[in-house]
Amino acid sequence: MDPIPPRSLGSIIEAFLIVLATIGIIGWLFWRTLRRSDEPLRLVWKGGLTFFLIFAGMKLTGPMLAKGGYDAVFGMLLVLPFAIIVAIVWAANIAAFVFSPLTSLFDGGREEAEAGPFYSVVESRLHQGRFAEAATEIRRQLTLYPNDIRGRIMLAEIQADKLGQPSAAEATLREILLLPNLAAPGIASALNLLADIHLKSRRDPLAAREALEEIIARLPDTLQAANAAERIGHLPTVETMEARDAPAHVELKVGIRDLGLKPVALPDPAETLDRRLTALLDQVQAFPGNTEARSELVRMLAEDLADTDSARAQINTAMAVPHQSPRQISRWMNLLATIEIRRGHNLEGARRALQRIIDQFPESAVAETAHQRMDGLATELKGAGERREVHLGTYEKDLGLKRKRDG
C-alpha cells in the first residue's frame, strides 16, 4: 500500500478556509433564522440535537466509510436513520422556507409592521362619550410618538369640540407648528383647524382670517396657500356673525285695509342685477381664488346679460390662478363648454374646451369624463337649440273685481 503523500501548506490553508467559510455560512444562517424565529429556544434545541446526531453518525460510520467495500455500504445504511431523524426535526422549518414566498402573499410575510401609535382605544372612548379619557389616551400615545400629527390634531378637536377648551386646543395646535421638519400638509391642517376653532368656539372671524393668512405667509405659492386664500374669501364678517347669533325679533304691525287693492312697488330687476353684479366683481377682485363667487359671476354674465365674451374672460382669469387642482380646472373648462353650447351654439368651441382637459391631464378621471361628455356634445347642442314657445291665453280684464252673477 502506497504511503499517503504529505499535503502542501497551500492545500492545508485552502482546506482550512473552506471549512471556516462553511462554518461561517452555516452559523450566519442559523443566527438569522434564530432572530426571525417565534420560538428561538426550540430552534436552539433542534440545532443542538442536529449537531449531536451528525457527530455521532460520523463517529460511528466514519471508519466504515473509510474502509470501502461492504463496510462502506453498511456504513451508508447506518447513516440513514440519523438522516431521517434530522429530516423529521427540521421538516417544519424546511417547509416554511420553501413555501414562504407563496404564503407571504396572504399574510404579509415576516415584514415587521412600522411602529406607530394606536388610537383604537381613543375611538372607543369617543363612541362611549368618555372624552376626557380619550384625551388622556392620546397624550399617552404622544409621549411615545411626540411627532405624530394625527394624534395632536385629534387632541385639539376633542379639546375644542368635546371638552369646551378652545385655549387648550389652540396651545396644542401651536405645539404642532413648532415640530421640526413639519411638512406643508401638517402646517395647513393645524392652521385650518385653528381657524375653525376661532369661528365656532370664539366667534371671531378676524382671528380665523389671521390663521389662514399665516398659511399663505408660511407656504407661499402652494396649493395650501391657494386653498387658504379661497377660504378667506368665504369668511363671514363680524356683523354677519353677530346678526346670525342674535335672537330674531318679529314685530307685528297693524294690518292695512284693502291691501290687495293697493299698488305694490316691486324692485327694479335691472337695479337688483346691477347691485349683485357689482358685489361679485368686488369679491373676485379682492379674492381671485374665490371659485364660488366667480362661477356665479360667469353664469350671470352668460345667462342674464348674454355677454359671453366677458364670461369667457372671467374663466380665463380663473384659469390663471396658480395651484389649482385638476378637478377645479376641469370644472372651469366644463363651464366654458356649457357656455359655448348654450349661449354661443359653438360646437367646436366646446370641443376645444374639453380637449384642454384631456391634453393637460391625460389618463385621469377628469380626462375620462371629458371624453364621455365630448361624445354627447352634438346632443347637447341640439337640446340647446330647441326653444319651446308658451302661448298665453286671452283673459277678461279686471276679472277679479267683477261680481259673481246671480244664478
mmCIF file with all atom_site columns, C-alpha atoms in Angstrom, residues 63-219:
data_model
loop_
_atom_site.group_PDB
_atom_site.id
_atom_site.type_symbol
_atom_site.label_atom_id
_atom_site.label_alt_id
_atom_site.label_comp_id
_atom_site.label_asym_id
_atom_site.label_entity_id
_atom_site.label_seq_id
_atom_site.pdbx_PDB_ins_code
_atom_site.Cartn_x
_atom_site.Cartn_y
_atom_site.Cartn_z
_atom_site.occupancy
_atom_site.B_iso_or_equiv
_atom_site.pdbx_formal_charge
_atom_site.auth_seq_id
_atom_site.auth_comp_id
_atom_site.auth_asym_id
_atom_site.auth_atom_id
_atom_site.pdbx_PDB_model_num
ATOM 1   C CA . PRO A 1 63  ? -14.334 4.317  9.867  1.00 0.00 ? 63  PRO A CA 1
ATOM 2   C CA . MET A 1 64  ? -16.691 2.040  7.888  1.00 0.00 ? 64  MET A CA 1
ATOM 3   C CA . LEU A 1 65  ? -16.902 4.512  5.017  1.00 0.00 ? 65  LEU A CA 1
ATOM 4   C CA . ALA A 1 66  ? -13.143 4.890  5.033  1.00 0.00 ? 66  ALA A CA 1
ATOM 5   C CA . LYS A 1 67  ? -12.594 1.091  4.627  1.00 0.00 ? 67  LYS A CA 1
ATOM 6   C CA . GLY A 1 68  ? -14.738 0.865  1.495  1.00 0.00 ? 68  GLY A CA 1
ATOM 7   C CA . GLY A 1 69  ? -16.346 -2.264 0.117  1.00 0.00 ? 69  GLY A CA 1
ATOM 8   C CA . TYR A 1 70  ? -19.140 -3.874 2.120  1.00 0.00 ? 70  TYR A CA 1
ATOM 9   C CA . ASP A 1 71  ? -18.157 -1.895 5.193  1.00 0.00 ? 71  ASP A CA 1
ATOM 10  C CA . ALA A 1 72  ? -18.892 1.343  3.327  1.00 0.00 ? 72  ALA A CA 1
ATOM 11  C CA . VAL A 1 73  ? -22.275 0.017  2.175  1.00 0.00 ? 73  VAL A CA 1
ATOM 12  C CA . PHE A 1 74  ? -23.147 -0.969 5.736  1.00 0.00 ? 74  PHE A CA 1
ATOM 13  C CA . GLY A 1 75  ? -21.975 2.413  6.960  1.00 0.00 ? 75  GLY A CA 1
ATOM 14  C CA . MET A 1 76  ? -24.246 4.210  4.486  1.00 0.00 ? 76  MET A CA 1
ATOM 15  C CA . LEU A 1 77  ? -27.181 2.137  5.721  1.00 0.00 ? 77  LEU A CA 1
ATOM 16  C CA . LEU A 1 78  ? -26.367 3.222  9.286  1.00 0.00 ? 78  LEU A CA 1
ATOM 17  C CA . VAL A 1 79  ? -26.336 6.866  8.174  1.00 0.00 ? 79  VAL A CA 1
ATOM 18  C CA . LEU A 1 80  ? -29.966 6.666  7.006  1.00 0.00 ? 80  LEU A CA 1
ATOM 19  C CA . PRO A 1 81  ? -31.571 6.578  10.495 1.00 0.00 ? 81  PRO A CA 1
ATOM 20  C CA . PHE A 1 82  ? -29.572 9.645  11.523 1.00 0.00 ? 82  PHE A CA 1
ATOM 21  C CA . ALA A 1 83  ? -30.605 11.460 8.314  1.00 0.00 ? 83  ALA A CA 1
ATOM 22  C CA . ILE A 1 84  ? -34.255 10.545 8.792  1.00 0.00 ? 84  ILE A CA 1
ATOM 23  C CA . ILE A 1 85  ? -34.246 11.874 12.372 1.00 0.00 ? 85  ILE A CA 1
ATOM 24  C CA . VAL A 1 86  ? -32.616 15.133 11.248 1.00 0.00 ? 86  VAL A CA 1
ATOM 25  C CA . ALA A 1 87  ? -35.193 15.487 8.444  1.00 0.00 ? 87  ALA A CA 1
ATOM 26  C CA . ILE A 1 88  ? -38.071 14.961 10.868 1.00 0.00 ? 88  ILE A CA 1
ATOM 27  C CA . VAL A 1 89  ? -36.632 17.510 13.286 1.00 0.00 ? 89  VAL A CA 1
ATOM 28  C CA . TRP A 1 90  ? -36.303 20.198 10.574 1.00 0.00 ? 90  TRP A CA 1
ATOM 29  C CA . ALA A 1 91  ? -39.325 19.291 8.416  1.00 0.00 ? 91  ALA A CA 1
ATOM 30  C CA . ALA A 1 92  ? -41.477 22.213 9.566  1.00 0.00 ? 92  ALA A CA 1
ATOM 31  C CA . ASN A 1 93  ? -38.665 24.746 9.069  1.00 0.00 ? 93  ASN A CA 1
ATOM 32  C CA . ILE A 1 94  ? -37.820 23.401 5.607  1.00 0.00 ? 94  ILE A CA 1
ATOM 33  C CA . ALA A 1 95  ? -41.467 23.550 4.551  1.00 0.00 ? 95  ALA A CA 1
ATOM 34  C CA . ALA A 1 96  ? -41.799 27.110 5.835  1.00 0.00 ? 96  ALA A CA 1
ATOM 35  C CA . PHE A 1 97  ? -38.677 28.153 3.914  1.00 0.00 ? 97  PHE A CA 1
ATOM 36  C CA . VAL A 1 98  ? -39.876 26.558 0.663  1.00 0.00 ? 98  VAL A CA 1
ATOM 37  C CA . PHE A 1 99  ? -43.450 27.877 0.768  1.00 0.00 ? 99  PHE A CA 1
ATOM 38  C CA . SER A 1 100 ? -42.829 31.263 2.427  1.00 0.00 ? 100 SER A CA 1
ATOM 39  C CA . PRO A 1 101 ? -42.858 33.209 -0.915 1.00 0.00 ? 101 PRO A CA 1
ATOM 40  C CA . LEU A 1 102 ? -46.390 31.904 -1.534 1.00 0.00 ? 102 LEU A CA 1
ATOM 41  C CA . THR A 1 103 ? -47.776 32.350 1.985  1.00 0.00 ? 103 THR A CA 1
ATOM 42  C CA . SER A 1 104 ? -46.334 35.850 2.284  1.00 0.00 ? 104 SER A CA 1
ATOM 43  C CA . LEU A 1 105 ? -48.733 36.948 -0.456 1.00 0.00 ? 105 LEU A CA 1
ATOM 44  C CA . PHE A 1 106 ? -51.603 36.379 2.003  1.00 0.00 ? 106 PHE A CA 1
ATOM 45  C CA . ASP A 1 107 ? -50.169 37.076 5.455  1.00 0.00 ? 107 ASP A CA 1
ATOM 46  C CA . GLY A 1 108 ? -47.606 39.739 4.584  1.00 0.00 ? 108 GLY A CA 1
ATOM 47  C CA . GLY A 1 109 ? -44.643 37.532 5.407  1.00 0.00 ? 109 GLY A CA 1
ATOM 48  C CA . ARG A 1 110 ? -42.338 38.347 8.267  1.00 0.00 ? 110 ARG A CA 1
ATOM 49  C CA . GLU A 1 111 ? -42.009 42.033 7.491  1.00 0.00 ? 111 GLU A CA 1
ATOM 50  C CA . GLU A 1 112 ? -42.312 43.898 10.738 1.00 0.00 ? 112 GLU A CA 1
ATOM 51  C CA . ALA A 1 113 ? -45.072 46.497 10.899 1.00 0.00 ? 113 ALA A CA 1
ATOM 52  C CA . GLU A 1 114 ? -43.878 50.066 11.154 1.00 0.00 ? 114 GLU A CA 1
ATOM 53  C CA . ALA A 1 115 ? -44.030 51.222 14.727 1.00 0.00 ? 115 ALA A CA 1
ATOM 54  C CA . GLY A 1 116 ? -46.655 53.859 15.364 1.00 0.00 ? 116 GLY A CA 1
ATOM 55  C CA . PRO A 1 117 ? -49.346 54.988 17.785 1.00 0.00 ? 117 PRO A CA 1
ATOM 56  C CA . PHE A 1 118 ? -52.583 53.048 18.232 1.00 0.00 ? 118 PHE A CA 1
ATOM 57  C CA . TYR A 1 119 ? -55.770 55.054 18.565 1.00 0.00 ? 119 TYR A CA 1
ATOM 58  C CA . SER A 1 120 ? -58.349 52.257 18.711 1.00 0.00 ? 120 SER A CA 1
ATOM 59  C CA . VAL A 1 121 ? -58.791 52.862 22.433 1.00 0.00 ? 121 VAL A CA 1
ATOM 60  C CA . VAL A 1 122 ? -59.289 56.569 21.736 1.00 0.00 ? 122 VAL A CA 1
ATOM 61  C CA . GLU A 1 123 ? -62.006 55.869 19.174 1.00 0.00 ? 123 GLU A CA 1
ATOM 62  C CA . SER A 1 124 ? -63.724 53.507 21.601 1.00 0.00 ? 124 SER A CA 1
ATOM 63  C CA . ARG A 1 125 ? -63.717 56.148 24.341 1.00 0.00 ? 125 ARG A CA 1
ATOM 64  C CA . LEU A 1 126 ? -65.142 58.723 21.936 1.00 0.00 ? 126 LEU A CA 1
ATOM 65  C CA . HIS A 1 127 ? -68.004 56.420 20.951 1.00 0.00 ? 127 HIS A CA 1
ATOM 66  C CA . GLN A 1 128 ? -68.745 55.923 24.651 1.00 0.00 ? 128 GLN A CA 1
ATOM 67  C CA . GLY A 1 129 ? -68.774 59.669 25.295 1.00 0.00 ? 129 GLY A CA 1
ATOM 68  C CA . ARG A 1 130 ? -65.749 59.446 27.623 1.00 0.00 ? 130 ARG A CA 1
ATOM 69  C CA . PHE A 1 131 ? -63.962 62.395 26.096 1.00 0.00 ? 131 PHE A CA 1
ATOM 70  C CA . ALA A 1 132 ? -61.557 63.172 28.943 1.00 0.00 ? 132 ALA A CA 1
ATOM 71  C CA . GLU A 1 133 ? -60.318 59.570 28.932 1.00 0.00 ? 133 GLU A CA 1
ATOM 72  C CA . ALA A 1 134 ? -59.871 59.738 25.150 1.00 0.00 ? 134 ALA A CA 1
ATOM 73  C CA . ALA A 1 135 ? -57.713 62.871 25.532 1.00 0.00 ? 135 ALA A CA 1
ATOM 74  C CA . THR A 1 136 ? -55.661 61.150 28.251 1.00 0.00 ? 136 THR A CA 1
ATOM 75  C CA . GLU A 1 137 ? -55.045 58.142 26.000 1.00 0.00 ? 137 GLU A CA 1
ATOM 76  C CA . ILE A 1 138 ? -53.905 60.411 23.151 1.00 0.00 ? 138 ILE A CA 1
ATOM 77  C CA . ARG A 1 139 ? -51.426 62.124 25.466 1.00 0.00 ? 139 ARG A CA 1
ATOM 78  C CA . ARG A 1 140 ? -50.096 58.710 26.494 1.00 0.00 ? 140 ARG A CA 1
ATOM 79  C CA . GLN A 1 141 ? -49.507 57.797 22.863 1.00 0.00 ? 141 GLN A CA 1
ATOM 80  C CA . LEU A 1 142 ? -47.872 61.165 22.193 1.00 0.00 ? 142 LEU A CA 1
ATOM 81  C CA . THR A 1 143 ? -45.322 60.536 24.950 1.00 0.00 ? 143 THR A CA 1
ATOM 82  C CA . LEU A 1 144 ? -44.189 57.544 22.851 1.00 0.00 ? 144 LEU A CA 1
ATOM 83  C CA . TYR A 1 145 ? -44.569 59.239 19.455 1.00 0.00 ? 145 TYR A CA 1
ATOM 84  C CA . PRO A 1 146 ? -44.287 63.004 20.028 1.00 0.00 ? 146 PRO A CA 1
ATOM 85  C CA . ASN A 1 147 ? -44.104 63.852 16.299 1.00 0.00 ? 147 ASN A CA 1
ATOM 86  C CA . ASP A 1 148 ? -47.405 62.198 15.388 1.00 0.00 ? 148 ASP A CA 1
ATOM 87  C CA . ILE A 1 149 ? -49.518 64.907 13.719 1.00 0.00 ? 149 ILE A CA 1
ATOM 88  C CA . ARG A 1 150 ? -52.704 62.853 13.620 1.00 0.00 ? 150 ARG A CA 1
ATOM 89  C CA . GLY A 1 151 ? -52.772 62.404 17.384 1.00 0.00 ? 151 GLY A CA 1
ATOM 90  C CA . ARG A 1 152 ? -52.215 66.079 18.074 1.00 0.00 ? 152 ARG A CA 1
ATOM 91  C CA . ILE A 1 153 ? -54.963 67.085 15.622 1.00 0.00 ? 153 ILE A CA 1
ATOM 92  C CA . MET A 1 154 ? -57.348 64.609 17.290 1.00 0.00 ? 154 MET A CA 1
ATOM 93  C CA . LEU A 1 155 ? -56.470 66.005 20.702 1.00 0.00 ? 155 LEU A CA 1
ATOM 94  C CA . ALA A 1 156 ? -57.138 69.584 19.584 1.00 0.00 ? 156 ALA A CA 1
ATOM 95  C CA . GLU A 1 157 ? -60.514 68.588 18.102 1.00 0.00 ? 157 GLU A CA 1
ATOM 96  C CA . ILE A 1 158 ? -61.534 66.858 21.336 1.00 0.00 ? 158 ILE A CA 1
ATOM 97  C CA . GLN A 1 159 ? -60.427 69.825 23.427 1.00 0.00 ? 159 GLN A CA 1
ATOM 98  C CA . ALA A 1 160 ? -62.328 72.321 21.289 1.00 0.00 ? 160 ALA A CA 1
ATOM 99  C CA . ASP A 1 161 ? -65.498 70.402 20.375 1.00 0.00 ? 161 ASP A CA 1
ATOM 100 C CA . LYS A 1 162 ? -65.984 67.902 23.217 1.00 0.00 ? 162 LYS A CA 1
ATOM 101 C CA . LEU A 1 163 ? -64.344 69.403 26.281 1.00 0.00 ? 163 LEU A CA 1
ATOM 102 C CA . GLY A 1 164 ? -65.055 73.075 25.585 1.00 0.00 ? 164 GLY A CA 1
ATOM 103 C CA . GLN A 1 165 ? -61.406 74.093 25.951 1.00 0.00 ? 165 GLN A CA 1
ATOM 104 C CA . PRO A 1 166 ? -60.560 76.297 22.930 1.00 0.00 ? 166 PRO A CA 1
ATOM 105 C CA . SER A 1 167 ? -57.493 77.792 24.632 1.00 0.00 ? 167 SER A CA 1
ATOM 106 C CA . ALA A 1 168 ? -56.049 74.317 25.265 1.00 0.00 ? 168 ALA A CA 1
ATOM 107 C CA . ALA A 1 169 ? -56.836 73.342 21.674 1.00 0.00 ? 169 ALA A CA 1
ATOM 108 C CA . GLU A 1 170 ? -55.035 76.424 20.367 1.00 0.00 ? 170 GLU A CA 1
ATOM 109 C CA . ALA A 1 171 ? -51.997 75.571 22.511 1.00 0.00 ? 171 ALA A CA 1
ATOM 110 C CA . THR A 1 172 ? -51.995 72.025 21.124 1.00 0.00 ? 172 THR A CA 1
ATOM 111 C CA . LEU A 1 173 ? -52.083 73.314 17.538 1.00 0.00 ? 173 LEU A CA 1
ATOM 112 C CA . ARG A 1 174 ? -49.282 75.798 18.229 1.00 0.00 ? 174 ARG A CA 1
ATOM 113 C CA . GLU A 1 175 ? -47.183 72.898 19.528 1.00 0.00 ? 175 GLU A CA 1
ATOM 114 C CA . ILE A 1 176 ? -47.659 71.202 16.152 1.00 0.00 ? 176 ILE A CA 1
ATOM 115 C CA . LEU A 1 177 ? -46.309 74.267 14.356 1.00 0.00 ? 177 LEU A CA 1
ATOM 116 C CA . LEU A 1 178 ? -43.135 74.067 16.473 1.00 0.00 ? 178 LEU A CA 1
ATOM 117 C CA . LEU A 1 179 ? -42.337 70.479 15.461 1.00 0.00 ? 179 LEU A CA 1
ATOM 118 C CA . PRO A 1 180 ? -39.119 70.080 13.454 1.00 0.00 ? 180 PRO A CA 1
ATOM 119 C CA . ASN A 1 181 ? -39.309 69.278 9.725  1.00 0.00 ? 181 ASN A CA 1
ATOM 120 C CA . LEU A 1 182 ? -43.072 69.787 9.653  1.00 0.00 ? 182 LEU A CA 1
ATOM 121 C CA . ALA A 1 183 ? -44.428 69.227 6.130  1.00 0.00 ? 183 ALA A CA 1
ATOM 122 C CA . ALA A 1 184 ? -46.801 71.587 4.323  1.00 0.00 ? 184 ALA A CA 1
ATOM 123 C CA . PRO A 1 185 ? -49.928 69.409 4.846  1.00 0.00 ? 185 PRO A CA 1
ATOM 124 C CA . GLY A 1 186 ? -49.286 69.377 8.601  1.00 0.00 ? 186 GLY A CA 1
ATOM 125 C CA . ILE A 1 187 ? -48.933 73.169 8.743  1.00 0.00 ? 187 ILE A CA 1
ATOM 126 C CA . ALA A 1 188 ? -52.103 73.677 6.705  1.00 0.00 ? 188 ALA A CA 1
ATOM 127 C CA . SER A 1 189 ? -54.111 71.167 8.765  1.00 0.00 ? 189 SER A CA 1
ATOM 128 C CA . ALA A 1 190 ? -53.136 72.789 12.062 1.00 0.00 ? 190 ALA A CA 1
ATOM 129 C CA . LEU A 1 191 ? -53.868 76.346 10.925 1.00 0.00 ? 191 LEU A CA 1
ATOM 130 C CA . ASN A 1 192 ? -57.130 75.422 9.194  1.00 0.00 ? 192 ASN A CA 1
ATOM 131 C CA . LEU A 1 193 ? -58.317 73.748 12.381 1.00 0.00 ? 193 LEU A CA 1
ATOM 132 C CA . LEU A 1 194 ? -57.229 76.809 14.332 1.00 0.00 ? 194 LEU A CA 1
ATOM 133 C CA . ALA A 1 195 ? -59.366 78.958 12.021 1.00 0.00 ? 195 ALA A CA 1
ATOM 134 C CA . ASP A 1 196 ? -62.320 76.615 12.628 1.00 0.00 ? 196 ASP A CA 1
ATOM 135 C CA . ILE A 1 197 ? -61.883 76.978 16.377 1.00 0.00 ? 197 ILE A CA 1
ATOM 136 C CA . HIS A 1 198 ? -61.853 80.780 16.122 1.00 0.00 ? 198 HIS A CA 1
ATOM 137 C CA . LEU A 1 199 ? -65.055 80.691 14.104 1.00 0.00 ? 199 LEU A CA 1
ATOM 138 C CA . LYS A 1 200 ? -67.027 78.060 16.037 1.00 0.00 ? 200 LYS A CA 1
ATOM 139 C CA . SER A 1 201 ? -65.839 78.464 19.604 1.00 0.00 ? 201 SER A CA 1
ATOM 140 C CA . ARG A 1 202 ? -64.701 82.073 19.789 1.00 0.00 ? 202 ARG A CA 1
ATOM 141 C CA . ARG A 1 203 ? -66.984 83.550 17.085 1.00 0.00 ? 203 ARG A CA 1
ATOM 142 C CA . ASP A 1 204 ? -64.024 85.599 15.899 1.00 0.00 ? 204 ASP A CA 1
ATOM 143 C CA . PRO A 1 205 ? -63.712 85.761 12.083 1.00 0.00 ? 205 PRO A CA 1
ATOM 144 C CA . LEU A 1 206 ? -60.808 88.218 12.307 1.00 0.00 ? 206 LEU A CA 1
ATOM 145 C CA . ALA A 1 207 ? -58.689 85.701 14.242 1.00 0.00 ? 207 ALA A CA 1
ATOM 146 C CA . ALA A 1 208 ? -59.733 82.997 11.781 1.00 0.00 ? 208 ALA A CA 1
ATOM 147 C CA . ARG A 1 209 ? -58.533 85.201 8.925  1.00 0.00 ? 209 ARG A CA 1
ATOM 148 C CA . GLU A 1 210 ? -55.167 85.677 10.652 1.00 0.00 ? 210 GLU A CA 1
ATOM 149 C CA . ALA A 1 211 ? -54.743 81.896 10.937 1.00 0.00 ? 211 ALA A CA 1
ATOM 150 C CA . LEU A 1 212 ? -55.478 81.462 7.218  1.00 0.00 ? 212 LEU A CA 1
ATOM 151 C CA . GLU A 1 213 ? -53.170 84.311 6.290  1.00 0.00 ? 213 GLU A CA 1
ATOM 152 C CA . GLU A 1 214 ? -50.444 82.548 8.260  1.00 0.00 ? 214 GLU A CA 1
ATOM 153 C CA . ILE A 1 215 ? -50.793 79.590 5.864  1.00 0.00 ? 215 ILE A CA 1
ATOM 154 C CA . ILE A 1 216 ? -50.213 81.930 2.920  1.00 0.00 ? 216 ILE A CA 1
ATOM 155 C CA . ALA A 1 217 ? -47.198 83.504 4.648  1.00 0.00 ? 217 ALA A CA 1
ATOM 156 C CA . ARG A 1 218 ? -45.595 80.187 5.625  1.00 0.00 ? 218 ARG A CA 1
ATOM 157 C CA . LEU A 1 219 ? -46.427 78.301 2.425  1.00 0.00 ? 219 LEU A CA 1
#
